[in-house]
Protein backbone atom coordinates (compact mmCIF):
# COMPACT_ATOMS: atom_id res chain seq x y z
CA UNK A 1 0.00 0.00 0.00
CA UNK A 2 2.88 2.38 0.81
CA UNK A 3 4.33 1.85 -2.66
CA UNK A 4 0.93 2.55 -4.25
CA UNK A 5 0.62 5.74 -2.18
CA UNK A 6 4.03 6.92 -3.40
CA UNK A 7 3.06 6.15 -7.00
CA UNK A 8 -0.22 8.01 -6.44
CA UNK A 9 1.59 11.10 -5.16
CA UNK A 10 4.04 10.94 -8.07
CA UNK A 11 1.26 10.59 -10.66
CA UNK A 12 -0.63 13.51 -9.17
CA UNK A 13 2.47 15.71 -9.12
CA UNK A 14 3.44 14.95 -12.73
CA UNK A 15 -0.07 14.49 -14.12
CA UNK A 16 0.37 17.00 -16.95
CA UNK A 17 3.56 15.29 -18.12
CA UNK A 18 1.87 11.87 -18.01
CA UNK A 19 -1.07 13.21 -20.07
CA UNK A 20 1.30 14.56 -22.73
CA UNK A 21 3.24 11.28 -22.87
CA UNK A 22 0.00 9.27 -23.14
CA UNK A 23 -1.30 11.53 -25.92
CA UNK A 24 1.96 11.29 -27.90
CA UNK A 25 2.05 7.49 -27.64
CA UNK A 26 -1.59 7.21 -28.69
CA UNK A 27 -0.92 9.54 -31.62
CA UNK A 28 1.99 7.40 -32.81
CA UNK A 29 0.23 4.05 -32.23
CA UNK A 30 -3.51 4.85 -32.57
CA UNK A 31 -4.62 1.30 -33.35
CA UNK A 32 -3.48 0.13 -29.92
CA UNK A 33 -5.77 2.57 -28.08
CA UNK A 34 -8.78 3.31 -30.28
CA UNK A 35 -10.64 0.35 -28.75
CA UNK A 36 -10.81 2.11 -25.38
CA UNK A 37 -13.29 4.65 -26.77
CA UNK A 38 -16.30 2.58 -25.77
CA UNK A 39 -15.22 2.62 -22.13
CA UNK A 40 -14.99 6.40 -21.71
CA UNK A 41 -18.28 6.80 -19.74
CA UNK A 42 -17.30 3.96 -17.38
CA UNK A 43 -13.83 5.43 -16.86
CA UNK A 44 -15.28 8.85 -16.09
CA UNK A 45 -17.66 7.19 -13.64
CA UNK A 46 -14.62 5.71 -11.88
CA UNK A 47 -13.10 9.21 -11.58
CA UNK A 48 -16.27 10.75 -10.16
CA UNK A 49 -16.77 7.79 -7.80
CA UNK A 50 -13.38 8.73 -6.36
CA UNK A 51 -14.60 12.31 -5.95
CA UNK A 52 -17.60 10.99 -4.01
CA UNK A 53 -15.31 9.04 -1.67
CA UNK A 54 -13.65 12.28 -0.56
CA UNK A 55 -16.79 14.46 -0.48
CA UNK A 56 -18.10 15.46 2.95
CA UNK A 57 -21.08 17.55 4.14
CA UNK A 58 -18.62 20.12 5.51
CA UNK A 59 -17.58 20.84 1.91
CA UNK A 60 -20.92 22.59 1.44
CA UNK A 61 -20.76 24.52 4.73
CA UNK A 62 -19.26 27.56 3.02
CA UNK A 63 -22.32 27.80 0.73
CA UNK A 64 -24.38 28.77 3.77
CA UNK A 65 -21.80 30.54 5.94
CA UNK A 66 -20.27 32.74 3.19
CA UNK A 67 -22.51 32.39 0.12
CA UNK A 68 -21.28 35.44 -1.87
CA UNK A 69 -17.88 34.04 -3.00
CA UNK A 70 -19.44 30.68 -3.87
CA UNK A 71 -22.33 32.18 -5.84
CA UNK A 72 -19.99 34.62 -7.58
CA UNK A 73 -17.65 31.81 -8.55
CA UNK A 74 -20.45 29.58 -9.86
CA UNK A 75 -21.89 32.45 -11.91
CA UNK A 76 -18.43 33.06 -13.35
CA UNK A 77 -18.04 29.36 -14.12
CA UNK A 78 -21.30 29.16 -16.06
CA UNK A 79 -21.09 32.55 -17.82
CA UNK A 80 -17.45 33.44 -18.51
CA UNK A 81 -16.44 30.02 -19.80
CA UNK A 82 -19.39 29.14 -22.09
CA UNK A 83 -19.73 32.67 -23.48
CA UNK A 84 -15.96 32.94 -23.88
CA UNK A 85 -15.91 29.67 -25.81
CA UNK A 86 -18.82 30.82 -27.97
CA UNK A 87 -17.07 34.12 -28.79
CA UNK A 88 -13.75 32.44 -29.59
CA UNK A 89 -15.46 29.88 -31.84
CA UNK A 90 -17.03 32.71 -33.83
CA UNK A 91 -13.96 34.93 -34.02
CA UNK A 92 -11.66 32.05 -34.96
CA UNK A 93 -14.26 30.64 -37.42
CA UNK A 94 -13.83 27.13 -36.06
CA UNK A 95 -15.38 24.25 -38.02
CA UNK A 96 -18.78 23.17 -36.60
CA UNK A 97 -17.56 20.13 -34.66
CA UNK A 98 -14.63 22.01 -33.09
CA UNK A 99 -16.84 25.01 -32.31
CA UNK A 100 -19.39 22.82 -30.54
CA UNK A 101 -16.57 20.98 -28.76
CA UNK A 102 -15.08 24.23 -27.45
CA UNK A 103 -18.48 25.41 -26.21
CA UNK A 104 -18.91 22.02 -24.54
CA UNK A 105 -15.56 22.44 -22.78
CA UNK A 106 -16.75 25.85 -21.59
CA UNK A 107 -20.09 24.49 -20.36
CA UNK A 108 -18.91 21.66 -18.11
CA UNK A 109 -18.30 22.22 -14.38
CA UNK A 110 -14.96 22.81 -12.71
CA UNK A 111 -12.53 19.92 -12.36
CA UNK A 112 -11.23 18.45 -9.10
CA UNK A 113 -7.62 19.20 -10.13
CA UNK A 114 -8.37 22.86 -9.42
CA UNK A 115 -8.69 22.07 -5.70
CA UNK A 116 -5.07 20.92 -5.63
CA UNK A 117 -3.97 23.97 -7.62
CA UNK A 118 -5.75 26.33 -5.20
CA UNK A 119 -4.02 24.60 -2.28
CA UNK A 120 -0.62 25.02 -3.94
CA UNK A 121 -1.45 28.66 -4.76
CA UNK A 122 -2.26 29.34 -1.08
CA UNK A 123 -5.83 30.21 -2.01
CA UNK A 124 -9.12 29.46 -0.24
CA UNK A 125 -9.30 25.66 -0.56
CA UNK A 126 -12.70 25.44 1.17
CA UNK A 127 -14.14 27.84 -1.43
CA UNK A 128 -12.55 25.84 -4.24
CA UNK A 129 -14.02 22.54 -3.01
CA UNK A 130 -17.45 24.12 -2.50
CA UNK A 131 -17.40 25.57 -6.02
CA UNK A 132 -16.31 22.29 -7.61
CA UNK A 133 -18.95 20.32 -5.70
CA UNK A 134 -21.80 22.74 -6.38
CA UNK A 135 -20.96 23.34 -10.05
CA UNK A 136 -20.80 19.56 -10.53
CA UNK A 137 -24.22 19.10 -8.92
CA UNK A 138 -25.63 21.81 -11.20
CA UNK A 139 -24.06 20.27 -14.32
CA UNK A 140 -27.04 18.06 -15.31
CA UNK A 141 -29.11 21.22 -15.75
CA UNK A 142 -26.57 23.85 -16.75
CA UNK A 143 -24.41 21.96 -19.25
CA UNK A 144 -27.24 20.70 -21.53
CA UNK A 145 -29.00 24.09 -21.33
CA UNK A 146 -25.90 26.06 -22.26
CA UNK A 147 -25.07 23.69 -25.10
CA UNK A 148 -28.61 23.88 -26.44
CA UNK A 149 -28.51 27.70 -26.41
CA UNK A 150 -24.94 28.23 -27.64
CA UNK A 151 -23.88 25.19 -29.68
CA UNK A 152 -27.14 24.17 -31.34
CA UNK A 153 -26.37 26.26 -34.41
CA UNK A 154 -23.31 24.10 -35.18
CA UNK A 155 -24.50 20.62 -34.22
CA UNK A 156 -27.86 19.18 -33.07
CA UNK A 157 -28.10 19.05 -29.26
CA UNK A 158 -30.42 16.71 -27.35
CA UNK A 159 -30.61 18.30 -23.87
CA UNK A 160 -32.53 15.42 -22.28
CA UNK A 161 -30.11 12.75 -23.55
CA UNK A 162 -27.18 14.85 -22.30
CA UNK A 163 -28.95 15.36 -18.95
CA UNK A 164 -29.25 11.58 -18.53
CA UNK A 165 -25.61 11.06 -19.53
CA UNK A 166 -24.38 13.49 -16.85
CA UNK A 167 -26.62 11.86 -14.24
CA UNK A 168 -25.19 8.44 -15.14
CA UNK A 169 -21.48 9.28 -15.40
CA UNK A 170 -21.23 12.08 -12.82
CA UNK A 171 -24.05 12.34 -10.27
CA UNK A 172 -24.76 8.65 -9.58
CA UNK A 173 -21.07 7.68 -9.13
CA UNK A 174 -20.53 10.67 -6.83
CA UNK A 175 -23.57 9.71 -4.73
CA UNK A 176 -22.42 6.08 -4.64
CA UNK A 177 -18.92 7.14 -3.53
CA UNK A 178 -20.45 9.41 -0.86
CA UNK A 179 -22.60 6.55 0.49
CA UNK A 180 -19.66 4.12 0.53
CA UNK A 181 -17.66 6.68 2.49
CA UNK A 182 -20.52 7.20 4.98
CA UNK A 183 -21.15 3.50 5.66
CA UNK A 184 -17.62 2.15 5.32
CA UNK A 185 -15.44 4.99 6.65
CA UNK A 186 -12.62 2.77 7.94
CA UNK A 187 -12.11 0.96 4.66
CA UNK A 188 -12.25 4.22 2.72
CA UNK A 189 -9.78 5.92 5.07
CA UNK A 190 -7.27 3.11 4.45
CA UNK A 191 -7.54 3.28 0.67
CA UNK A 192 -8.28 6.95 -0.04
CA UNK A 193 -4.62 7.75 -0.76
CA UNK A 194 -4.74 5.40 -3.74
CA UNK A 195 -7.87 7.00 -5.22
CA UNK A 196 -5.91 9.75 -7.09
CA UNK A 197 -3.82 7.05 -8.81
CA UNK A 198 -6.95 5.25 -10.03
CA UNK A 199 -8.36 8.56 -11.29
CA UNK A 200 -5.13 9.43 -13.08
CA UNK A 201 -5.02 6.02 -14.81
CA UNK A 202 -8.66 6.39 -15.89
CA UNK A 203 -8.07 9.88 -17.31
CA UNK A 204 -4.92 8.74 -19.12
CA UNK A 205 -6.87 5.94 -20.80
CA UNK A 206 -9.57 8.44 -21.82
CA UNK A 207 -6.92 10.74 -23.31
CA UNK A 208 -5.32 7.89 -25.28
CA UNK A 209 -8.70 6.75 -26.62
CA UNK A 210 -9.71 10.18 -27.91
CA UNK A 211 -6.24 11.00 -29.23
CA UNK A 212 -6.18 7.70 -31.12
CA UNK A 213 -9.61 8.39 -32.61
CA UNK A 214 -8.41 11.85 -33.68
CA UNK A 215 -4.90 10.93 -34.88
CA UNK A 216 -5.55 12.35 -38.36
CA UNK A 217 -7.41 15.40 -37.02
CA UNK A 218 -4.56 16.32 -34.66
CA UNK A 219 -2.32 16.89 -37.67
CA UNK A 220 -4.81 19.15 -39.49
CA UNK A 221 -6.50 20.91 -36.55
CA UNK A 222 -4.19 20.41 -33.59
CA UNK A 223 -2.56 23.85 -33.54
CA UNK A 224 -5.85 25.68 -34.14
CA UNK A 225 -7.58 23.81 -31.31
CA UNK A 226 -4.66 24.36 -28.93
CA UNK A 227 -4.71 28.12 -29.58
CA UNK A 228 -8.46 28.18 -28.92
CA UNK A 229 -8.07 26.20 -25.67
CA UNK A 230 -5.13 28.36 -24.57
CA UNK A 231 -7.10 31.59 -25.13
CA UNK A 232 -10.21 30.14 -23.48
CA UNK A 233 -8.32 29.02 -20.39
CA UNK A 234 -6.46 32.34 -20.14
CA UNK A 235 -9.76 34.22 -20.40
CA UNK A 236 -11.25 32.19 -17.56
CA UNK A 237 -8.26 32.62 -15.26
CA UNK A 238 -8.03 36.36 -15.92
CA UNK A 239 -11.73 37.24 -15.77
CA UNK A 240 -12.32 34.97 -12.78
CA UNK A 241 -9.70 36.90 -10.84
CA UNK A 242 -10.93 40.26 -12.17
CA UNK A 243 -14.55 39.65 -11.12
CA UNK A 244 -13.46 38.64 -7.61
CA UNK A 245 -11.27 41.75 -7.44
CA UNK A 246 -14.11 44.03 -8.57
CA UNK A 247 -16.37 42.50 -5.90
CA UNK A 248 -13.64 43.30 -3.32
CA UNK A 249 -13.08 39.70 -2.22
CA UNK A 250 -9.81 38.95 -0.44
CA UNK A 251 -6.77 37.58 -2.25
CA UNK A 252 -7.33 33.99 -1.10
CA UNK A 253 -10.81 34.04 -2.64
CA UNK A 254 -9.56 35.69 -5.85
CA UNK A 255 -7.03 32.92 -6.41
CA UNK A 256 -9.60 30.21 -5.74
CA UNK A 257 -12.21 31.71 -8.07
CA UNK A 258 -9.64 32.34 -10.81
CA UNK A 259 -8.45 28.72 -10.85
CA UNK A 260 -11.95 27.30 -10.44
CA UNK A 261 -13.35 29.32 -13.33
CA UNK A 262 -10.35 28.66 -15.59
CA UNK A 263 -9.97 24.90 -15.04
CA UNK A 264 -12.73 22.70 -16.45
CA UNK A 265 -13.76 19.06 -16.03
CA UNK A 266 -12.15 18.05 -19.33
CA UNK A 267 -12.92 14.38 -18.77
CA UNK A 268 -16.64 15.09 -18.76
CA UNK A 269 -16.21 17.17 -21.91
CA UNK A 270 -14.50 14.25 -23.64
CA UNK A 271 -17.20 11.79 -22.56
CA UNK A 272 -20.11 14.00 -23.63
CA UNK A 273 -18.52 14.99 -26.94
CA UNK A 274 -17.77 11.35 -27.80
CA UNK A 275 -21.27 10.18 -26.84
CA UNK A 276 -23.35 13.00 -28.32
CA UNK A 277 -21.24 14.67 -31.03
CA UNK A 278 -18.13 13.08 -32.56
CA UNK A 279 -14.49 12.22 -31.75
CA UNK A 280 -13.41 15.48 -33.41
CA UNK A 281 -15.68 17.48 -31.09
CA UNK A 282 -13.84 15.87 -28.16
CA UNK A 283 -10.49 17.32 -29.30
CA UNK A 284 -10.86 20.67 -27.43
CA UNK A 285 -11.48 18.78 -24.19
CA UNK A 286 -8.43 16.58 -24.80
CA UNK A 287 -6.28 19.68 -25.24
CA UNK A 288 -8.04 21.09 -22.16
CA UNK A 289 -6.99 18.05 -20.11
CA UNK A 290 -3.41 18.72 -21.16
CA UNK A 291 -3.19 22.52 -21.04
CA UNK A 292 -5.28 23.12 -17.89
CA UNK A 293 -2.89 20.85 -16.01
CA UNK A 294 0.06 22.89 -17.25
CA UNK A 295 -1.30 26.42 -16.81
CA UNK A 296 -2.76 25.58 -13.38
CA UNK A 297 0.56 24.51 -11.81
CA UNK A 298 2.38 27.44 -13.45
CA UNK A 299 -0.06 29.98 -11.97
CA UNK A 300 -0.14 28.15 -8.64
CA UNK A 301 3.67 28.28 -8.44
CA UNK A 302 3.70 32.02 -9.19
CA UNK A 303 1.12 32.69 -6.49
CA UNK A 304 2.78 30.32 -4.00
CA UNK A 305 5.88 32.52 -4.18
CA UNK A 306 3.86 35.69 -3.75
CA UNK A 307 2.77 35.98 -0.09
CA UNK A 308 -0.79 37.13 0.61
CA UNK A 309 -0.79 40.48 2.37
CA UNK A 310 -2.24 40.31 5.87
CA UNK A 311 -4.87 42.91 5.01
CA UNK A 312 -6.15 40.52 2.33
CA UNK A 313 -6.70 37.65 4.77
CA UNK A 314 -9.96 37.48 6.66
Tab-separated table of C-alpha atoms in Angstrom:
chain	number	residue	atom	x	y	z
A	1	UNK	CA	0.000	0.000	0.000
A	2	UNK	CA	2.875	2.378	0.814
A	3	UNK	CA	4.327	1.847	-2.662
A	4	UNK	CA	0.934	2.555	-4.249
A	5	UNK	CA	0.623	5.739	-2.178
A	6	UNK	CA	4.031	6.915	-3.398
A	7	UNK	CA	3.062	6.153	-6.998
A	8	UNK	CA	-0.222	8.008	-6.435
A	9	UNK	CA	1.591	11.102	-5.159
A	10	UNK	CA	4.044	10.941	-8.066
A	11	UNK	CA	1.263	10.590	-10.657
A	12	UNK	CA	-0.626	13.511	-9.174
A	13	UNK	CA	2.469	15.705	-9.125
A	14	UNK	CA	3.441	14.953	-12.728
A	15	UNK	CA	-0.075	14.494	-14.116
A	16	UNK	CA	0.366	17.001	-16.950
A	17	UNK	CA	3.558	15.288	-18.116
A	18	UNK	CA	1.870	11.874	-18.014
A	19	UNK	CA	-1.070	13.206	-20.069
A	20	UNK	CA	1.296	14.562	-22.726
A	21	UNK	CA	3.238	11.284	-22.871
A	22	UNK	CA	0.005	9.273	-23.142
A	23	UNK	CA	-1.300	11.531	-25.924
A	24	UNK	CA	1.960	11.288	-27.897
A	25	UNK	CA	2.052	7.488	-27.636
A	26	UNK	CA	-1.594	7.208	-28.694
A	27	UNK	CA	-0.923	9.542	-31.616
A	28	UNK	CA	1.994	7.397	-32.815
A	29	UNK	CA	0.228	4.051	-32.231
A	30	UNK	CA	-3.508	4.852	-32.569
A	31	UNK	CA	-4.624	1.299	-33.354
A	32	UNK	CA	-3.485	0.130	-29.919
A	33	UNK	CA	-5.774	2.575	-28.080
A	34	UNK	CA	-8.784	3.311	-30.282
A	35	UNK	CA	-10.645	0.351	-28.746
A	36	UNK	CA	-10.811	2.110	-25.379
A	37	UNK	CA	-13.294	4.652	-26.773
A	38	UNK	CA	-16.304	2.584	-25.772
A	39	UNK	CA	-15.223	2.616	-22.126
A	40	UNK	CA	-14.991	6.401	-21.711
A	41	UNK	CA	-18.281	6.802	-19.740
A	42	UNK	CA	-17.297	3.962	-17.378
A	43	UNK	CA	-13.833	5.431	-16.859
A	44	UNK	CA	-15.279	8.851	-16.095
A	45	UNK	CA	-17.658	7.191	-13.638
A	46	UNK	CA	-14.621	5.715	-11.880
A	47	UNK	CA	-13.098	9.206	-11.581
A	48	UNK	CA	-16.275	10.749	-10.165
A	49	UNK	CA	-16.772	7.794	-7.800
A	50	UNK	CA	-13.376	8.734	-6.361
A	51	UNK	CA	-14.599	12.310	-5.948
A	52	UNK	CA	-17.597	10.995	-4.005
A	53	UNK	CA	-15.309	9.036	-1.669
A	54	UNK	CA	-13.648	12.284	-0.561
A	55	UNK	CA	-16.791	14.455	-0.481
A	56	UNK	CA	-18.098	15.463	2.949
A	57	UNK	CA	-21.080	17.549	4.137
A	58	UNK	CA	-18.618	20.120	5.511
A	59	UNK	CA	-17.582	20.836	1.914
A	60	UNK	CA	-20.922	22.588	1.440
A	61	UNK	CA	-20.755	24.517	4.728
A	62	UNK	CA	-19.257	27.560	3.019
A	63	UNK	CA	-22.316	27.799	0.728
A	64	UNK	CA	-24.376	28.773	3.773
A	65	UNK	CA	-21.799	30.544	5.945
A	66	UNK	CA	-20.268	32.744	3.189
A	67	UNK	CA	-22.510	32.392	0.121
A	68	UNK	CA	-21.283	35.438	-1.874
A	69	UNK	CA	-17.884	34.043	-3.005
A	70	UNK	CA	-19.444	30.678	-3.874
A	71	UNK	CA	-22.331	32.184	-5.843
A	72	UNK	CA	-19.995	34.619	-7.584
A	73	UNK	CA	-17.654	31.808	-8.548
A	74	UNK	CA	-20.447	29.577	-9.861
A	75	UNK	CA	-21.888	32.447	-11.907
A	76	UNK	CA	-18.427	33.061	-13.352
A	77	UNK	CA	-18.043	29.355	-14.125
A	78	UNK	CA	-21.295	29.161	-16.058
A	79	UNK	CA	-21.088	32.551	-17.824
A	80	UNK	CA	-17.454	33.441	-18.515
A	81	UNK	CA	-16.438	30.015	-19.801
A	82	UNK	CA	-19.387	29.138	-22.089
A	83	UNK	CA	-19.734	32.672	-23.482
A	84	UNK	CA	-15.956	32.943	-23.883
A	85	UNK	CA	-15.914	29.668	-25.813
A	86	UNK	CA	-18.825	30.822	-27.969
A	87	UNK	CA	-17.074	34.115	-28.789
A	88	UNK	CA	-13.751	32.445	-29.594
A	89	UNK	CA	-15.457	29.879	-31.839
A	90	UNK	CA	-17.028	32.711	-33.827
A	91	UNK	CA	-13.961	34.927	-34.016
A	92	UNK	CA	-11.659	32.046	-34.965
A	93	UNK	CA	-14.255	30.643	-37.417
A	94	UNK	CA	-13.834	27.131	-36.064
A	95	UNK	CA	-15.376	24.246	-38.023
A	96	UNK	CA	-18.785	23.166	-36.597
A	97	UNK	CA	-17.558	20.134	-34.660
A	98	UNK	CA	-14.634	22.007	-33.092
A	99	UNK	CA	-16.844	25.012	-32.309
A	100	UNK	CA	-19.392	22.818	-30.544
A	101	UNK	CA	-16.570	20.982	-28.763
A	102	UNK	CA	-15.083	24.229	-27.453
A	103	UNK	CA	-18.478	25.414	-26.209
A	104	UNK	CA	-18.909	22.022	-24.540
A	105	UNK	CA	-15.561	22.440	-22.778
A	106	UNK	CA	-16.746	25.846	-21.585
A	107	UNK	CA	-20.087	24.493	-20.362
A	108	UNK	CA	-18.907	21.661	-18.115
A	109	UNK	CA	-18.303	22.218	-14.378
A	110	UNK	CA	-14.961	22.810	-12.714
A	111	UNK	CA	-12.531	19.916	-12.358
A	112	UNK	CA	-11.225	18.448	-9.102
A	113	UNK	CA	-7.616	19.201	-10.129
A	114	UNK	CA	-8.371	22.862	-9.416
A	115	UNK	CA	-8.687	22.067	-5.698
A	116	UNK	CA	-5.066	20.917	-5.626
A	117	UNK	CA	-3.966	23.969	-7.619
A	118	UNK	CA	-5.750	26.331	-5.204
A	119	UNK	CA	-4.025	24.603	-2.283
A	120	UNK	CA	-0.624	25.022	-3.936
A	121	UNK	CA	-1.453	28.662	-4.756
A	122	UNK	CA	-2.260	29.345	-1.080
A	123	UNK	CA	-5.825	30.210	-2.008
A	124	UNK	CA	-9.115	29.461	-0.244
A	125	UNK	CA	-9.301	25.658	-0.556
A	126	UNK	CA	-12.704	25.440	1.166
A	127	UNK	CA	-14.141	27.837	-1.432
A	128	UNK	CA	-12.549	25.839	-4.241
A	129	UNK	CA	-14.017	22.545	-3.015
A	130	UNK	CA	-17.453	24.119	-2.495
A	131	UNK	CA	-17.396	25.574	-6.022
A	132	UNK	CA	-16.311	22.286	-7.606
A	133	UNK	CA	-18.951	20.325	-5.705
A	134	UNK	CA	-21.798	22.744	-6.379
A	135	UNK	CA	-20.956	23.344	-10.050
A	136	UNK	CA	-20.801	19.558	-10.528
A	137	UNK	CA	-24.217	19.097	-8.922
A	138	UNK	CA	-25.634	21.809	-11.196
A	139	UNK	CA	-24.062	20.272	-14.319
A	140	UNK	CA	-27.044	18.056	-15.305
A	141	UNK	CA	-29.113	21.222	-15.751
A	142	UNK	CA	-26.575	23.853	-16.751
A	143	UNK	CA	-24.409	21.958	-19.250
A	144	UNK	CA	-27.244	20.703	-21.528
A	145	UNK	CA	-29.005	24.090	-21.331
A	146	UNK	CA	-25.895	26.065	-22.263
A	147	UNK	CA	-25.065	23.687	-25.097
A	148	UNK	CA	-28.609	23.882	-26.439
A	149	UNK	CA	-28.506	27.695	-26.409
A	150	UNK	CA	-24.937	28.227	-27.640
A	151	UNK	CA	-23.883	25.188	-29.679
A	152	UNK	CA	-27.143	24.166	-31.337
A	153	UNK	CA	-26.369	26.264	-34.408
A	154	UNK	CA	-23.313	24.103	-35.176
A	155	UNK	CA	-24.496	20.618	-34.223
A	156	UNK	CA	-27.858	19.180	-33.075
A	157	UNK	CA	-28.095	19.054	-29.262
A	158	UNK	CA	-30.419	16.713	-27.346
A	159	UNK	CA	-30.614	18.304	-23.865
A	160	UNK	CA	-32.529	15.421	-22.279
A	161	UNK	CA	-30.110	12.752	-23.546
A	162	UNK	CA	-27.184	14.851	-22.296
A	163	UNK	CA	-28.946	15.359	-18.952
A	164	UNK	CA	-29.248	11.577	-18.535
A	165	UNK	CA	-25.606	11.061	-19.528
A	166	UNK	CA	-24.379	13.487	-16.848
A	167	UNK	CA	-26.622	11.860	-14.239
A	168	UNK	CA	-25.193	8.438	-15.141
A	169	UNK	CA	-21.484	9.279	-15.398
A	170	UNK	CA	-21.234	12.080	-12.820
A	171	UNK	CA	-24.050	12.338	-10.268
A	172	UNK	CA	-24.762	8.649	-9.583
A	173	UNK	CA	-21.067	7.675	-9.127
A	174	UNK	CA	-20.529	10.667	-6.832
A	175	UNK	CA	-23.567	9.707	-4.725
A	176	UNK	CA	-22.416	6.081	-4.643
A	177	UNK	CA	-18.924	7.143	-3.526
A	178	UNK	CA	-20.447	9.407	-0.865
A	179	UNK	CA	-22.599	6.546	0.486
A	180	UNK	CA	-19.665	4.116	0.530
A	181	UNK	CA	-17.665	6.682	2.495
A	182	UNK	CA	-20.517	7.196	4.977
A	183	UNK	CA	-21.154	3.504	5.660
A	184	UNK	CA	-17.616	2.148	5.317
A	185	UNK	CA	-15.438	4.986	6.655
A	186	UNK	CA	-12.619	2.771	7.943
A	187	UNK	CA	-12.113	0.956	4.655
A	188	UNK	CA	-12.255	4.224	2.718
A	189	UNK	CA	-9.782	5.917	5.068
A	190	UNK	CA	-7.273	3.110	4.455
A	191	UNK	CA	-7.545	3.282	0.675
A	192	UNK	CA	-8.283	6.947	-0.040
A	193	UNK	CA	-4.623	7.753	-0.760
A	194	UNK	CA	-4.739	5.395	-3.740
A	195	UNK	CA	-7.867	7.004	-5.222
A	196	UNK	CA	-5.910	9.754	-7.090
A	197	UNK	CA	-3.816	7.055	-8.805
A	198	UNK	CA	-6.947	5.253	-10.029
A	199	UNK	CA	-8.363	8.560	-11.286
A	200	UNK	CA	-5.128	9.429	-13.085
A	201	UNK	CA	-5.021	6.025	-14.811
A	202	UNK	CA	-8.658	6.387	-15.887
A	203	UNK	CA	-8.075	9.879	-17.309
A	204	UNK	CA	-4.916	8.741	-19.116
A	205	UNK	CA	-6.867	5.939	-20.803
A	206	UNK	CA	-9.567	8.435	-21.822
A	207	UNK	CA	-6.922	10.738	-23.314
A	208	UNK	CA	-5.318	7.892	-25.279
A	209	UNK	CA	-8.701	6.750	-26.623
A	210	UNK	CA	-9.714	10.182	-27.908
A	211	UNK	CA	-6.235	11.001	-29.235
A	212	UNK	CA	-6.182	7.696	-31.121
A	213	UNK	CA	-9.606	8.386	-32.610
A	214	UNK	CA	-8.407	11.847	-33.676
A	215	UNK	CA	-4.899	10.928	-34.884
A	216	UNK	CA	-5.549	12.351	-38.360
A	217	UNK	CA	-7.406	15.405	-37.018
A	218	UNK	CA	-4.556	16.320	-34.662
A	219	UNK	CA	-2.321	16.891	-37.670
A	220	UNK	CA	-4.807	19.147	-39.491
A	221	UNK	CA	-6.499	20.909	-36.554
A	222	UNK	CA	-4.189	20.407	-33.587
A	223	UNK	CA	-2.558	23.851	-33.542
A	224	UNK	CA	-5.853	25.675	-34.139
A	225	UNK	CA	-7.577	23.806	-31.311
A	226	UNK	CA	-4.660	24.363	-28.929
A	227	UNK	CA	-4.709	28.124	-29.577
A	228	UNK	CA	-8.461	28.178	-28.917
A	229	UNK	CA	-8.074	26.201	-25.672
A	230	UNK	CA	-5.127	28.358	-24.566
A	231	UNK	CA	-7.099	31.591	-25.126
A	232	UNK	CA	-10.212	30.138	-23.485
A	233	UNK	CA	-8.320	29.024	-20.387
A	234	UNK	CA	-6.462	32.344	-20.136
A	235	UNK	CA	-9.760	34.217	-20.401
A	236	UNK	CA	-11.249	32.189	-17.559
A	237	UNK	CA	-8.258	32.618	-15.257
A	238	UNK	CA	-8.030	36.356	-15.921
A	239	UNK	CA	-11.728	37.241	-15.771
A	240	UNK	CA	-12.321	34.973	-12.781
A	241	UNK	CA	-9.704	36.903	-10.840
A	242	UNK	CA	-10.935	40.264	-12.165
A	243	UNK	CA	-14.552	39.652	-11.122
A	244	UNK	CA	-13.463	38.641	-7.609
A	245	UNK	CA	-11.270	41.746	-7.444
A	246	UNK	CA	-14.108	44.029	-8.566
A	247	UNK	CA	-16.366	42.499	-5.901
A	248	UNK	CA	-13.643	43.296	-3.321
A	249	UNK	CA	-13.085	39.704	-2.225
A	250	UNK	CA	-9.812	38.952	-0.439
A	251	UNK	CA	-6.769	37.585	-2.251
A	252	UNK	CA	-7.332	33.991	-1.100
A	253	UNK	CA	-10.811	34.039	-2.638
A	254	UNK	CA	-9.561	35.688	-5.846
A	255	UNK	CA	-7.027	32.923	-6.408
A	256	UNK	CA	-9.602	30.214	-5.737
A	257	UNK	CA	-12.206	31.713	-8.071
A	258	UNK	CA	-9.644	32.344	-10.812
A	259	UNK	CA	-8.449	28.723	-10.848
A	260	UNK	CA	-11.954	27.302	-10.436
A	261	UNK	CA	-13.346	29.322	-13.330
A	262	UNK	CA	-10.351	28.664	-15.593
A	263	UNK	CA	-9.970	24.904	-15.043
A	264	UNK	CA	-12.730	22.696	-16.446
A	265	UNK	CA	-13.760	19.062	-16.031
A	266	UNK	CA	-12.152	18.055	-19.326
A	267	UNK	CA	-12.917	14.382	-18.767
A	268	UNK	CA	-16.644	15.092	-18.760
A	269	UNK	CA	-16.208	17.171	-21.905
A	270	UNK	CA	-14.498	14.254	-23.638
A	271	UNK	CA	-17.201	11.786	-22.562
A	272	UNK	CA	-20.114	13.999	-23.632
A	273	UNK	CA	-18.515	14.986	-26.944
A	274	UNK	CA	-17.773	11.353	-27.801
A	275	UNK	CA	-21.265	10.180	-26.840
A	276	UNK	CA	-23.346	13.004	-28.316
A	277	UNK	CA	-21.236	14.668	-31.026
A	278	UNK	CA	-18.130	13.082	-32.559
A	279	UNK	CA	-14.493	12.218	-31.747
A	280	UNK	CA	-13.413	15.481	-33.406
A	281	UNK	CA	-15.681	17.479	-31.086
A	282	UNK	CA	-13.838	15.867	-28.165
A	283	UNK	CA	-10.493	17.322	-29.300
A	284	UNK	CA	-10.861	20.675	-27.430
A	285	UNK	CA	-11.483	18.775	-24.187
A	286	UNK	CA	-8.431	16.575	-24.800
A	287	UNK	CA	-6.276	19.679	-25.240
A	288	UNK	CA	-8.041	21.093	-22.164
A	289	UNK	CA	-6.985	18.048	-20.113
A	290	UNK	CA	-3.405	18.724	-21.164
A	291	UNK	CA	-3.191	22.516	-21.037
A	292	UNK	CA	-5.279	23.116	-17.890
A	293	UNK	CA	-2.886	20.855	-16.007
A	294	UNK	CA	0.057	22.891	-17.250
A	295	UNK	CA	-1.299	26.421	-16.814
A	296	UNK	CA	-2.756	25.583	-13.379
A	297	UNK	CA	0.556	24.511	-11.812
A	298	UNK	CA	2.380	27.443	-13.450
A	299	UNK	CA	-0.055	29.977	-11.972
A	300	UNK	CA	-0.139	28.147	-8.636
A	301	UNK	CA	3.668	28.285	-8.445
A	302	UNK	CA	3.703	32.021	-9.189
A	303	UNK	CA	1.118	32.689	-6.485
A	304	UNK	CA	2.780	30.325	-3.998
A	305	UNK	CA	5.884	32.522	-4.183
A	306	UNK	CA	3.864	35.690	-3.747
A	307	UNK	CA	2.770	35.985	-0.087
A	308	UNK	CA	-0.785	37.129	0.606
A	309	UNK	CA	-0.789	40.484	2.372
A	310	UNK	CA	-2.238	40.309	5.872
A	311	UNK	CA	-4.873	42.907	5.009
A	312	UNK	CA	-6.145	40.515	2.330
A	313	UNK	CA	-6.702	37.645	4.771
A	314	UNK	CA	-9.957	37.484	6.664
